[in-house]
Every structure is written in C-alpha cells, then in structure tokens.
C-alpha cells in the first residue's frame, strides 16, 4: 500500500489498522493531510479492509424511504442509526435525481441501487456522495396484440470473481393459458456490468414458462453472490402452484430453483408472510402467519444450497403488534426489526430476548415510511471502475 508518512511513533501497520476503524466522513476529511494519506485512502486494498471491518461490527444503519402523502411525487431517503436512539435521522440529498419519485432497492458494499418510477437506474454511494447514472436498458420488442409485456423486475448484485457489479433486468411476456386467467411468462433477461458500462442479453438456458417471478418487493435478498426472489411454479391449468425461491447467480449468470422449508400442512399458505434475510452469515426466512398464530418463525439454511439444512432456529411469540401490508420486516444484524409506516420501530434482540420500541421523531403527520433496507457505509467508488470489496454485501 506504500509507506505512510507519520510524525508519530506508531508502526505503519498499526497506524493503518487504526485508520480502518474511522468512519467514512473522517477518512474523507483526512485525505488532505498529505499525499501519502490520500493515496492510502484511494487504495483498493485499504478500501476493502475498511469495509470488512465496519461490516463485522454488527452496527448497521437503516436507510428508510419517506414519502409525503400530500405530495406523492416527492420521496426522500434518511439514514438512521439504531444505537443512537433514532431521533430525527439524517436526510440524504439526491440532487442528481430530478424526478425524486425514487425507490431504494439493495445495498451491496455500501453502494445502493436506486430506481425512478420511469425505470431509470442509479448506483449511489451516499457516504462519499458519489453516483452513477446507468444507461437505459434495452426496450422490449414489439409483441402481438394478444401478448402483454409486464413491468420488468430488476436485481443488483456483485460478482466477486470478476470483481464487478451487475444489474439484471427480467422482462416478462404474459399470455392466456388454457383460456383461463393463468399466465405463462416468457422472460427476456438483460445484464448490465459496471466495468463495461453496457447492457447485453443472455440466454439463461432455463425453462421459465411456468415460473412466476414476484416482481420487485421488500422480501427479495442478495446474499453470497446470488439474488433471491420468493416465487412459485405453476403446476397445472387449475392454478395449483408450488412456492420456491428463485435464485440468480451473479458469477455464472444462471437461474436456479431452491426449495423453501417445509412449513407443514398449511391450508392458508397465501396468508403466510415470507421475507428473505441473512442471520449469522446464513440465508434465512422470516415466516409470519397473518391469519392464525401471529408468531414469527425464523428458518435458517445452515449450509447454503443444501435444502435439507433448513432449520427452524427461532420461534417468537406475539410481539403485541400485527403486521399490515405497509409495514417493513427485516433483520438488522442480530435483531428483528418491524417498521410501520409512521416511523414506529420495534426491535427484537434474539440474544437478550428483549423488545425495544423506538420512534423516528419529528416526522410531519403527512409523512410515512414506505421502504427500509440495512446499510453499512463504505469508500467504494461507483465511477472509477472495478473495486476490491467484500463478497457478501
């Protein structure tokens, strides 16, 4: 990494170790100390080490998207740090998005994928105030009058082998199946790679004709180089289906199907809320029964890809709260977070088995929280090409 000039008596390795523990705002401020410090903070190895340290501290923040019900064309993003008691949060400016009707998607290595209502995409690192506008993906081809083109699904991921970030667009065509309301979907998949700054179409080699992609929703998950969607396979013309997890490997660029854990004989499966998450570096599913038990089951896949390793690890009884379709449910480090649209946040600590109620203060009555994701800040650039970073986001 080059020698780091210092007027202290600290060994260079120790000094660099100390600097990796600083927040991004301090690193940015110290870039002007001297040229050797600036070069260090721009070094890919240091950037990766800095992010690995902060990711390992179990000290994630929340990024929440807030919307004003009196002006639904305006949304903003706020950063909340749970350990700080969630006072008013910090509003993150996005002057590069004039439309302002924006959806936050995923956060990988401190980089956030944003999507405007018009489907324009951006990669954004709010910690270093850097963004990149993504070229528009290819438009779908003209279809026969009896074929409908559905709104595309997007995914954001990182290929740790090629050291590249990728965006995936899945466009689906819907037709009538057996003269019933069932739909058969014909996806067209395009991939954008940051290093080439371009889109390309891929042949997935996978039979999607009976696979229902759920679209963009808060229970999707990027983990271990793979993007995951809860979905289902249509079994017959009567609409019988099998629920699965649809996976897309960012390195090999292939789709796979993963079975969900066996939830038993549940007749009201459509009333079961399922959210994909990560717990203790394992893929996990949060299961919430909206109809009967009102309890949370946390299933963990102890060996990734081994469907038989699904284990029910936690059963959490009623938390004196009932979820609605407007609420957010996610895992933040070792805590289960429930966030309602008015900014009330309930945290359940698995280790201490304690519930903590928090409130996002100073929100006007017309403002509500519409989305939330976990966030760890980083020094990773979205404009200077490939960057060494952590594999698991």
CSV table of C-alpha atoms in Angstrom, one decimal:
chain,number,residue,atom,x,y,z
A,1,UNK,CA,0.0,0.0,0.0
A,2,UNK,CA,3.0,2.3,0.1
A,3,UNK,CA,4.7,3.8,3.0
A,4,UNK,CA,2.5,6.1,5.1
A,5,UNK,CA,4.4,9.1,6.5
A,6,UNK,CA,3.6,9.9,10.0
A,7,UNK,CA,5.1,12.1,12.7
A,8,UNK,CA,4.0,9.6,15.5
A,9,UNK,CA,5.9,6.7,16.9
A,10,UNK,CA,3.3,4.2,15.8
A,11,UNK,CA,4.4,1.4,13.4
A,12,UNK,CA,2.8,1.9,9.9
A,13,UNK,CA,0.8,-1.4,10.1
A,14,UNK,CA,-0.7,-0.3,13.4
A,15,UNK,CA,-1.5,3.2,12.1
A,16,UNK,CA,-3.3,1.7,9.1
A,17,UNK,CA,-5.2,-0.6,11.4
A,18,UNK,CA,-6.4,2.3,13.4
A,19,UNK,CA,-7.4,4.2,10.3
A,20,UNK,CA,-9.6,1.4,9.0
A,21,UNK,CA,-11.7,1.9,12.2
A,22,UNK,CA,-12.5,5.5,11.3
A,23,UNK,CA,-15.9,6.4,9.8
A,24,UNK,CA,-16.0,7.4,6.2
A,25,UNK,CA,-16.6,11.1,7.0
A,26,UNK,CA,-13.3,11.2,8.9
A,27,UNK,CA,-11.4,9.4,6.1
A,28,UNK,CA,-12.7,11.9,3.6
A,29,UNK,CA,-11.6,14.8,5.9
A,30,UNK,CA,-8.1,13.3,6.4
A,31,UNK,CA,-7.4,12.9,2.7
A,32,UNK,CA,-6.0,16.4,2.7
A,33,UNK,CA,-3.4,15.6,5.5
A,34,UNK,CA,-0.8,14.7,2.9
A,35,UNK,CA,-0.3,12.9,-0.4
A,36,UNK,CA,0.6,9.5,1.2
A,37,UNK,CA,-2.6,9.5,3.3
A,38,UNK,CA,-4.6,10.4,0.2
A,39,UNK,CA,-3.1,7.6,-1.8
A,40,UNK,CA,-3.8,5.2,1.0
A,41,UNK,CA,-7.4,6.1,1.2
A,42,UNK,CA,-7.8,5.6,-2.5
A,43,UNK,CA,-6.1,2.2,-2.4
A,44,UNK,CA,-8.4,-0.7,-3.2
A,45,UNK,CA,-6.9,-3.0,-0.5
A,46,UNK,CA,-7.4,-0.3,2.2
A,47,UNK,CA,-11.0,0.3,1.0
A,48,UNK,CA,-11.8,-3.4,1.2
A,49,UNK,CA,-10.2,-3.7,4.6
A,50,UNK,CA,-12.1,-0.7,5.9
A,51,UNK,CA,-15.4,-2.1,4.7
A,52,UNK,CA,-14.8,-5.6,6.1
A,53,UNK,CA,-14.1,-4.1,9.5
A,54,UNK,CA,-17.2,-2.0,9.6
A,55,UNK,CA,-19.4,-4.8,8.2
A,56,UNK,CA,-18.1,-7.1,11.0
A,57,UNK,CA,-19.1,-4.7,13.8
A,58,UNK,CA,-22.8,-5.6,13.8
A,59,UNK,CA,-23.5,-1.9,13.8
A,60,UNK,CA,-25.6,-1.4,10.6
A,61,UNK,CA,-27.7,1.6,9.9
A,62,UNK,CA,-31.1,1.7,8.3
A,63,UNK,CA,-31.9,3.6,5.1
A,64,UNK,CA,-35.6,4.5,5.1
A,65,UNK,CA,-37.6,6.0,2.2
A,66,UNK,CA,-40.1,8.5,3.4
A,67,UNK,CA,-43.0,9.8,1.3
A,68,UNK,CA,-45.3,12.8,1.8
A,69,UNK,CA,-49.0,11.7,1.4
A,70,UNK,CA,-49.8,15.3,0.4
A,71,UNK,CA,-47.3,15.2,-2.5
A,72,UNK,CA,-46.7,11.6,-3.7
A,73,UNK,CA,-44.3,12.7,-6.4
A,74,UNK,CA,-41.7,13.6,-3.7
A,75,UNK,CA,-39.7,11.0,-1.8
A,76,UNK,CA,-36.5,11.3,0.3
A,77,UNK,CA,-34.1,8.9,1.9
A,78,UNK,CA,-33.0,9.1,5.5
A,79,UNK,CA,-30.2,7.3,7.4
A,80,UNK,CA,-31.0,6.0,10.8
A,81,UNK,CA,-28.6,4.6,13.3
A,82,UNK,CA,-30.3,2.3,15.8
A,83,UNK,CA,-27.7,2.7,18.5
A,84,UNK,CA,-28.4,6.5,18.5
A,85,UNK,CA,-32.0,6.1,19.6
A,86,UNK,CA,-33.4,7.2,16.2
A,87,UNK,CA,-34.0,10.9,16.8
A,88,UNK,CA,-34.7,12.7,13.6
A,89,UNK,CA,-32.3,10.8,11.4
A,90,UNK,CA,-30.1,12.3,8.7
A,91,UNK,CA,-31.7,13.2,5.3
A,92,UNK,CA,-29.5,12.2,2.4
A,93,UNK,CA,-29.7,14.6,-0.5
A,94,UNK,CA,-30.1,13.3,-4.1
A,95,UNK,CA,-29.8,16.3,-6.3
A,96,UNK,CA,-28.8,14.1,-9.2
A,97,UNK,CA,-32.4,12.6,-9.4
A,98,UNK,CA,-34.7,15.4,-10.6
A,99,UNK,CA,-37.8,13.2,-10.6
A,100,UNK,CA,-37.5,12.4,-6.9
A,101,UNK,CA,-40.0,9.6,-7.1
A,102,UNK,CA,-37.4,7.0,-6.3
A,103,UNK,CA,-37.3,3.5,-4.9
A,104,UNK,CA,-34.3,2.2,-2.9
A,105,UNK,CA,-33.5,-1.4,-3.9
A,106,UNK,CA,-30.4,-3.1,-2.5
A,107,UNK,CA,-27.2,-2.1,-0.7
A,108,UNK,CA,-24.0,-4.0,-1.6
A,109,UNK,CA,-20.6,-2.9,-0.3
A,110,UNK,CA,-22.1,0.5,0.6
A,111,UNK,CA,-23.5,1.0,-2.9
A,112,UNK,CA,-27.2,1.5,-3.2
A,113,UNK,CA,-29.3,0.8,-6.3
A,114,UNK,CA,-32.0,3.4,-6.9
A,115,UNK,CA,-34.8,3.2,-9.4
A,116,UNK,CA,-37.0,6.1,-10.6
A,117,UNK,CA,-40.6,5.5,-11.4
A,118,UNK,CA,-39.7,5.9,-15.0
A,119,UNK,CA,-37.3,2.9,-14.5
A,120,UNK,CA,-34.1,5.0,-14.8
A,121,UNK,CA,-31.4,3.3,-12.6
A,122,UNK,CA,-28.7,4.8,-10.5
A,123,UNK,CA,-25.8,3.4,-8.4
A,124,UNK,CA,-25.2,5.6,-5.4
A,125,UNK,CA,-22.7,5.7,-2.5
A,126,UNK,CA,-24.2,8.3,-0.1
A,127,UNK,CA,-21.2,8.1,2.2
A,128,UNK,CA,-18.8,9.6,-0.4
A,129,UNK,CA,-21.5,11.5,-2.3
A,130,UNK,CA,-20.9,9.7,-5.5
A,131,UNK,CA,-23.4,8.3,-8.0
A,132,UNK,CA,-23.5,6.9,-11.5
A,133,UNK,CA,-26.5,7.1,-13.9
A,134,UNK,CA,-27.0,3.7,-15.6
A,135,UNK,CA,-27.7,3.7,-19.4
A,136,UNK,CA,-31.3,2.8,-20.2
A,137,UNK,CA,-31.7,-1.0,-20.6
A,138,UNK,CA,-32.9,-2.2,-24.0
A,139,UNK,CA,-36.6,-1.8,-24.6
A,140,UNK,CA,-38.7,-4.8,-25.2
A,141,UNK,CA,-39.5,-5.8,-28.8
A,142,UNK,CA,-43.0,-5.2,-30.3
A,143,UNK,CA,-45.3,-8.1,-29.4
A,144,UNK,CA,-48.5,-9.5,-30.9
A,145,UNK,CA,-51.7,-7.9,-29.7
A,146,UNK,CA,-52.6,-10.9,-27.5
A,147,UNK,CA,-49.3,-10.7,-25.7
A,148,UNK,CA,-48.8,-8.3,-22.8
A,149,UNK,CA,-45.4,-7.0,-21.7
A,150,UNK,CA,-45.2,-6.8,-17.9
A,151,UNK,CA,-43.3,-4.3,-15.8
A,152,UNK,CA,-39.7,-5.6,-15.6
A,153,UNK,CA,-38.1,-6.9,-12.5
A,154,UNK,CA,-34.6,-5.7,-11.5
A,155,UNK,CA,-31.8,-7.1,-9.4
A,156,UNK,CA,-28.5,-5.7,-8.2
A,157,UNK,CA,-25.5,-7.9,-7.4
A,158,UNK,CA,-21.7,-8.3,-7.2
A,159,UNK,CA,-19.6,-10.8,-8.9
A,160,UNK,CA,-16.6,-11.3,-6.6
A,161,UNK,CA,-14.7,-13.4,-9.2
A,162,UNK,CA,-14.6,-10.8,-11.9
A,163,UNK,CA,-14.8,-8.0,-9.3
A,164,UNK,CA,-17.7,-6.4,-11.0
A,165,UNK,CA,-21.1,-5.0,-10.1
A,166,UNK,CA,-24.1,-6.2,-12.2
A,167,UNK,CA,-27.7,-5.1,-12.8
A,168,UNK,CA,-30.2,-7.7,-14.1
A,169,UNK,CA,-33.4,-6.8,-15.9
A,170,UNK,CA,-36.0,-9.5,-16.3
A,171,UNK,CA,-38.8,-8.6,-18.7
A,172,UNK,CA,-41.7,-11.0,-18.9
A,173,UNK,CA,-44.4,-11.6,-21.6
A,174,UNK,CA,-47.9,-12.7,-20.4
A,175,UNK,CA,-50.4,-14.7,-22.4
A,176,UNK,CA,-53.6,-16.6,-21.6
A,177,UNK,CA,-53.1,-20.2,-20.7
A,178,UNK,CA,-55.8,-22.8,-21.4
A,179,UNK,CA,-58.3,-19.9,-21.9
A,180,UNK,CA,-58.1,-19.2,-18.2
A,181,UNK,CA,-56.7,-16.3,-16.2
A,182,UNK,CA,-53.4,-18.2,-15.6
A,183,UNK,CA,-50.4,-16.6,-17.2
A,184,UNK,CA,-47.4,-18.1,-18.9
A,185,UNK,CA,-44.3,-16.0,-18.7
A,186,UNK,CA,-41.6,-15.6,-21.2
A,187,UNK,CA,-38.7,-13.7,-19.7
A,188,UNK,CA,-36.1,-11.8,-21.6
A,189,UNK,CA,-33.0,-11.2,-19.4
A,190,UNK,CA,-30.5,-8.4,-19.9
A,191,UNK,CA,-27.4,-7.8,-17.7
A,192,UNK,CA,-25.5,-4.5,-17.2
A,193,UNK,CA,-21.9,-4.7,-16.0
A,194,UNK,CA,-20.3,-1.7,-14.4
A,195,UNK,CA,-16.9,-2.4,-15.9
A,196,UNK,CA,-18.2,-2.3,-19.5
A,197,UNK,CA,-20.9,0.3,-18.8
A,198,UNK,CA,-23.2,-1.6,-21.2
A,199,UNK,CA,-26.2,-4.0,-21.3
A,200,UNK,CA,-26.3,-7.4,-23.0
A,201,UNK,CA,-28.9,-10.0,-23.4
A,202,UNK,CA,-28.2,-13.5,-22.1
A,203,UNK,CA,-29.7,-16.9,-22.9
A,204,UNK,CA,-30.5,-18.3,-19.5
A,205,UNK,CA,-31.0,-21.9,-20.7
A,206,UNK,CA,-33.7,-22.2,-18.1
A,207,UNK,CA,-37.4,-23.1,-18.6
A,208,UNK,CA,-39.2,-20.1,-17.2
A,209,UNK,CA,-42.5,-20.9,-18.9
A,210,UNK,CA,-44.2,-22.0,-15.7
A,211,UNK,CA,-42.2,-19.8,-13.3
A,212,UNK,CA,-43.9,-16.8,-11.7
A,213,UNK,CA,-41.5,-14.0,-10.8
A,214,UNK,CA,-43.0,-12.0,-8.0
A,215,UNK,CA,-41.5,-8.7,-9.2
A,216,UNK,CA,-39.8,-6.1,-7.0
A,217,UNK,CA,-40.8,-6.2,-3.4
A,218,UNK,CA,-39.1,-5.8,0.0
A,219,UNK,CA,-38.6,-9.5,0.7
A,220,UNK,CA,-36.0,-10.1,-2.0
A,221,UNK,CA,-32.4,-10.8,-1.0
A,222,UNK,CA,-28.9,-10.6,-2.3
A,223,UNK,CA,-26.6,-13.0,-0.5
A,224,UNK,CA,-23.4,-14.9,-1.2
A,225,UNK,CA,-23.2,-13.7,-4.8
A,226,UNK,CA,-26.8,-14.8,-5.6
A,227,UNK,CA,-30.0,-12.8,-5.8
A,228,UNK,CA,-33.1,-14.5,-4.4
A,229,UNK,CA,-36.8,-13.9,-5.1
A,230,UNK,CA,-39.7,-15.8,-3.4
A,231,UNK,CA,-41.7,-17.1,-6.3
A,232,UNK,CA,-43.8,-20.1,-7.4
A,233,UNK,CA,-44.1,-22.7,-10.1
A,234,UNK,CA,-47.5,-23.1,-11.7
A,235,UNK,CA,-48.2,-26.9,-11.6
A,236,UNK,CA,-51.3,-27.1,-13.8
A,237,UNK,CA,-54.1,-25.2,-15.6
A,238,UNK,CA,-56.2,-25.0,-12.4
A,239,UNK,CA,-53.6,-22.7,-10.8
A,240,UNK,CA,-52.1,-25.1,-8.4
A,241,UNK,CA,-48.6,-24.0,-7.5
A,242,UNK,CA,-45.5,-24.8,-5.5
A,243,UNK,CA,-43.7,-22.0,-3.7
A,244,UNK,CA,-40.0,-21.8,-4.2
A,245,UNK,CA,-37.1,-19.4,-4.0
A,246,UNK,CA,-35.8,-18.2,-7.5
A,247,UNK,CA,-32.1,-17.7,-7.5
A,248,UNK,CA,-29.8,-15.9,-10.0
A,249,UNK,CA,-26.1,-16.5,-9.7
A,250,UNK,CA,-24.2,-13.2,-10.5
A,251,UNK,CA,-21.0,-15.0,-11.4
A,252,UNK,CA,-22.3,-17.8,-13.6
A,253,UNK,CA,-25.3,-15.8,-14.8
A,254,UNK,CA,-27.7,-18.7,-14.4
A,255,UNK,CA,-31.1,-19.2,-12.7
A,256,UNK,CA,-31.7,-22.0,-10.2
A,257,UNK,CA,-34.6,-23.1,-8.0
A,258,UNK,CA,-34.3,-23.6,-4.3
A,259,UNK,CA,-37.0,-25.2,-2.2
A,260,UNK,CA,-38.5,-23.4,0.8
A,261,UNK,CA,-38.5,-25.1,4.2
A,262,UNK,CA,-41.4,-27.5,4.9
A,263,UNK,CA,-43.9,-25.3,6.7
A,264,UNK,CA,-46.2,-28.3,7.3
A,265,UNK,CA,-49.9,-28.6,6.2
A,266,UNK,CA,-51.0,-25.0,6.0
A,267,UNK,CA,-54.2,-24.5,4.1
A,268,UNK,CA,-53.9,-20.7,4.1
A,269,UNK,CA,-50.4,-20.5,2.6
A,270,UNK,CA,-51.3,-17.3,0.8
A,271,UNK,CA,-51.7,-15.7,4.3
A,272,UNK,CA,-48.1,-16.6,5.2
A,273,UNK,CA,-45.7,-13.6,5.0
A,274,UNK,CA,-42.2,-14.7,3.9
A,275,UNK,CA,-39.2,-12.4,4.0
A,276,UNK,CA,-35.7,-13.5,2.9
A,277,UNK,CA,-32.9,-12.3,5.1
A,278,UNK,CA,-29.4,-13.1,6.4
A,279,UNK,CA,-28.8,-14.2,10.0
A,280,UNK,CA,-25.3,-15.1,11.3
A,281,UNK,CA,-23.9,-15.3,7.8
A,282,UNK,CA,-26.6,-17.8,6.7
A,283,UNK,CA,-29.5,-17.4,4.4
A,284,UNK,CA,-32.7,-17.1,6.4
A,285,UNK,CA,-36.5,-16.8,6.0
A,286,UNK,CA,-38.8,-14.9,8.3
A,287,UNK,CA,-42.2,-16.5,8.4
A,288,UNK,CA,-45.2,-14.7,9.8
A,289,UNK,CA,-48.7,-16.2,10.0
A,290,UNK,CA,-51.1,-13.4,9.2
A,291,UNK,CA,-54.2,-15.4,9.9
A,292,UNK,CA,-53.7,-17.6,12.9
A,293,UNK,CA,-50.7,-17.8,15.2
A,294,UNK,CA,-49.5,-14.2,14.8
A,295,UNK,CA,-46.0,-15.6,15.6
A,296,UNK,CA,-42.6,-15.3,13.8
A,297,UNK,CA,-40.7,-18.3,12.8
A,298,UNK,CA,-37.0,-17.8,11.7
A,299,UNK,CA,-35.7,-20.5,9.5
A,300,UNK,CA,-32.0,-20.7,8.7
A,301,UNK,CA,-30.3,-22.6,5.9
A,302,UNK,CA,-27.2,-23.8,7.8
A,303,UNK,CA,-25.4,-25.0,4.7
A,304,UNK,CA,-26.1,-22.7,1.7
A,305,UNK,CA,-27.6,-24.6,-1.2
A,306,UNK,CA,-28.4,-27.7,0.9
A,307,UNK,CA,-32.2,-27.6,1.1
A,308,UNK,CA,-32.2,-30.3,3.7
A,309,UNK,CA,-30.3,-28.0,6.1
A,310,UNK,CA,-33.3,-25.6,6.6
A,311,UNK,CA,-33.8,-25.4,10.4
A,312,UNK,CA,-36.3,-23.6,12.4
A,313,UNK,CA,-34.0,-21.6,14.7
A,314,UNK,CA,-36.3,-19.2,16.5
A,315,UNK,CA,-39.9,-19.0,17.3
A,316,UNK,CA,-41.0,-15.6,18.5
A,317,UNK,CA,-44.5,-15.3,20.1
A,318,UNK,CA,-46.8,-12.3,19.7
A,319,UNK,CA,-44.9,-9.0,19.9
A,320,UNK,CA,-48.1,-7.1,20.7
A,321,UNK,CA,-48.2,-6.0,17.1
A,322,UNK,CA,-49.9,-7.1,14.0
A,323,UNK,CA,-48.3,-6.5,10.6
A,324,UNK,CA,-50.1,-4.8,7.7
A,325,UNK,CA,-49.1,-4.7,4.1
A,326,UNK,CA,-47.5,-1.3,4.6
A,327,UNK,CA,-45.0,-2.5,7.3
A,328,UNK,CA,-41.4,-3.5,6.8
A,329,UNK,CA,-39.9,-6.6,8.2
A,330,UNK,CA,-36.1,-7.2,8.1
A,331,UNK,CA,-33.1,-8.5,10.1
A,332,UNK,CA,-30.6,-5.9,11.2
A,333,UNK,CA,-27.5,-7.6,12.5
A,334,UNK,CA,-28.8,-9.8,15.3
A,335,UNK,CA,-32.2,-8.1,15.7
A,336,UNK,CA,-35.6,-8.5,14.1
A,337,UNK,CA,-36.9,-5.1,13.0
A,338,UNK,CA,-40.5,-4.2,12.3
A,339,UNK,CA,-41.1,-0.7,10.9
A,340,UNK,CA,-44.5,0.7,10.4
A,341,UNK,CA,-45.4,3.5,8.0
A,342,UNK,CA,-45.5,6.1,10.8
A,343,UNK,CA,-41.9,5.6,11.8
A,344,UNK,CA,-42.5,3.3,14.8
A,345,UNK,CA,-39.7,0.7,15.0
A,346,UNK,CA,-39.9,-2.4,17.1
A,347,UNK,CA,-36.6,-4.3,17.7
A,348,UNK,CA,-36.4,-7.9,19.0
A,349,UNK,CA,-33.0,-8.9,20.2
A,350,UNK,CA,-32.5,-12.7,19.7
A,351,UNK,CA,-29.7,-13.0,22.3
A,352,UNK,CA,-31.3,-11.0,25.1
A,353,UNK,CA,-34.9,-11.9,24.0
A,354,UNK,CA,-35.9,-8.3,24.6
A,355,UNK,CA,-38.2,-6.0,22.8
A,356,UNK,CA,-37.3,-2.4,22.3
A,357,UNK,CA,-39.7,0.2,21.0
A,358,UNK,CA,-38.2,3.2,19.1
A,359,UNK,CA,-39.7,6.1,17.3
A,360,UNK,CA,-38.5,8.2,14.4
A,361,UNK,CA,-39.2,11.6,15.7
A,362,UNK,CA,-40.0,14.9,14.0
A,363,UNK,CA,-41.8,13.3,11.1
A,364,UNK,CA,-44.7,15.5,9.9
A,365,UNK,CA,-48.1,13.9,10.2
A,366,UNK,CA,-48.4,13.6,6.4
A,367,UNK,CA,-45.1,11.8,6.0
A,368,UNK,CA,-44.8,8.0,6.2
A,369,UNK,CA,-42.1,5.4,5.8
A,370,UNK,CA,-42.5,3.4,2.6
A,371,UNK,CA,-39.4,1.2,2.5
A,372,UNK,CA,-36.3,0.3,4.5
A,373,UNK,CA,-33.0,-1.5,3.9
A,374,UNK,CA,-29.9,-2.2,6.0
A,375,UNK,CA,-26.9,-0.1,5.2
A,376,UNK,CA,-23.1,-0.2,6.0
A,377,UNK,CA,-21.2,2.8,4.7
A,378,UNK,CA,-18.1,2.3,2.6
A,379,UNK,CA,-15.4,4.1,0.5
A,380,UNK,CA,-16.2,2.0,-2.6
A,381,UNK,CA,-16.4,4.1,-5.8
A,382,UNK,CA,-19.1,3.7,-8.4
A,383,UNK,CA,-17.3,5.8,-11.0
A,384,UNK,CA,-13.6,4.6,-11.0
A,385,UNK,CA,-14.0,1.1,-12.4
A,386,UNK,CA,-13.6,-2.1,-10.5
A,387,UNK,CA,-13.1,-2.0,-6.8
A,388,UNK,CA,-12.0,-4.7,-4.4
A,389,UNK,CA,-14.8,-5.3,-1.9
A,390,UNK,CA,-16.5,-7.7,0.4
A,391,UNK,CA,-18.2,-10.7,-1.2
A,392,UNK,CA,-21.4,-10.8,0.8
A,393,UNK,CA,-22.6,-7.2,0.7
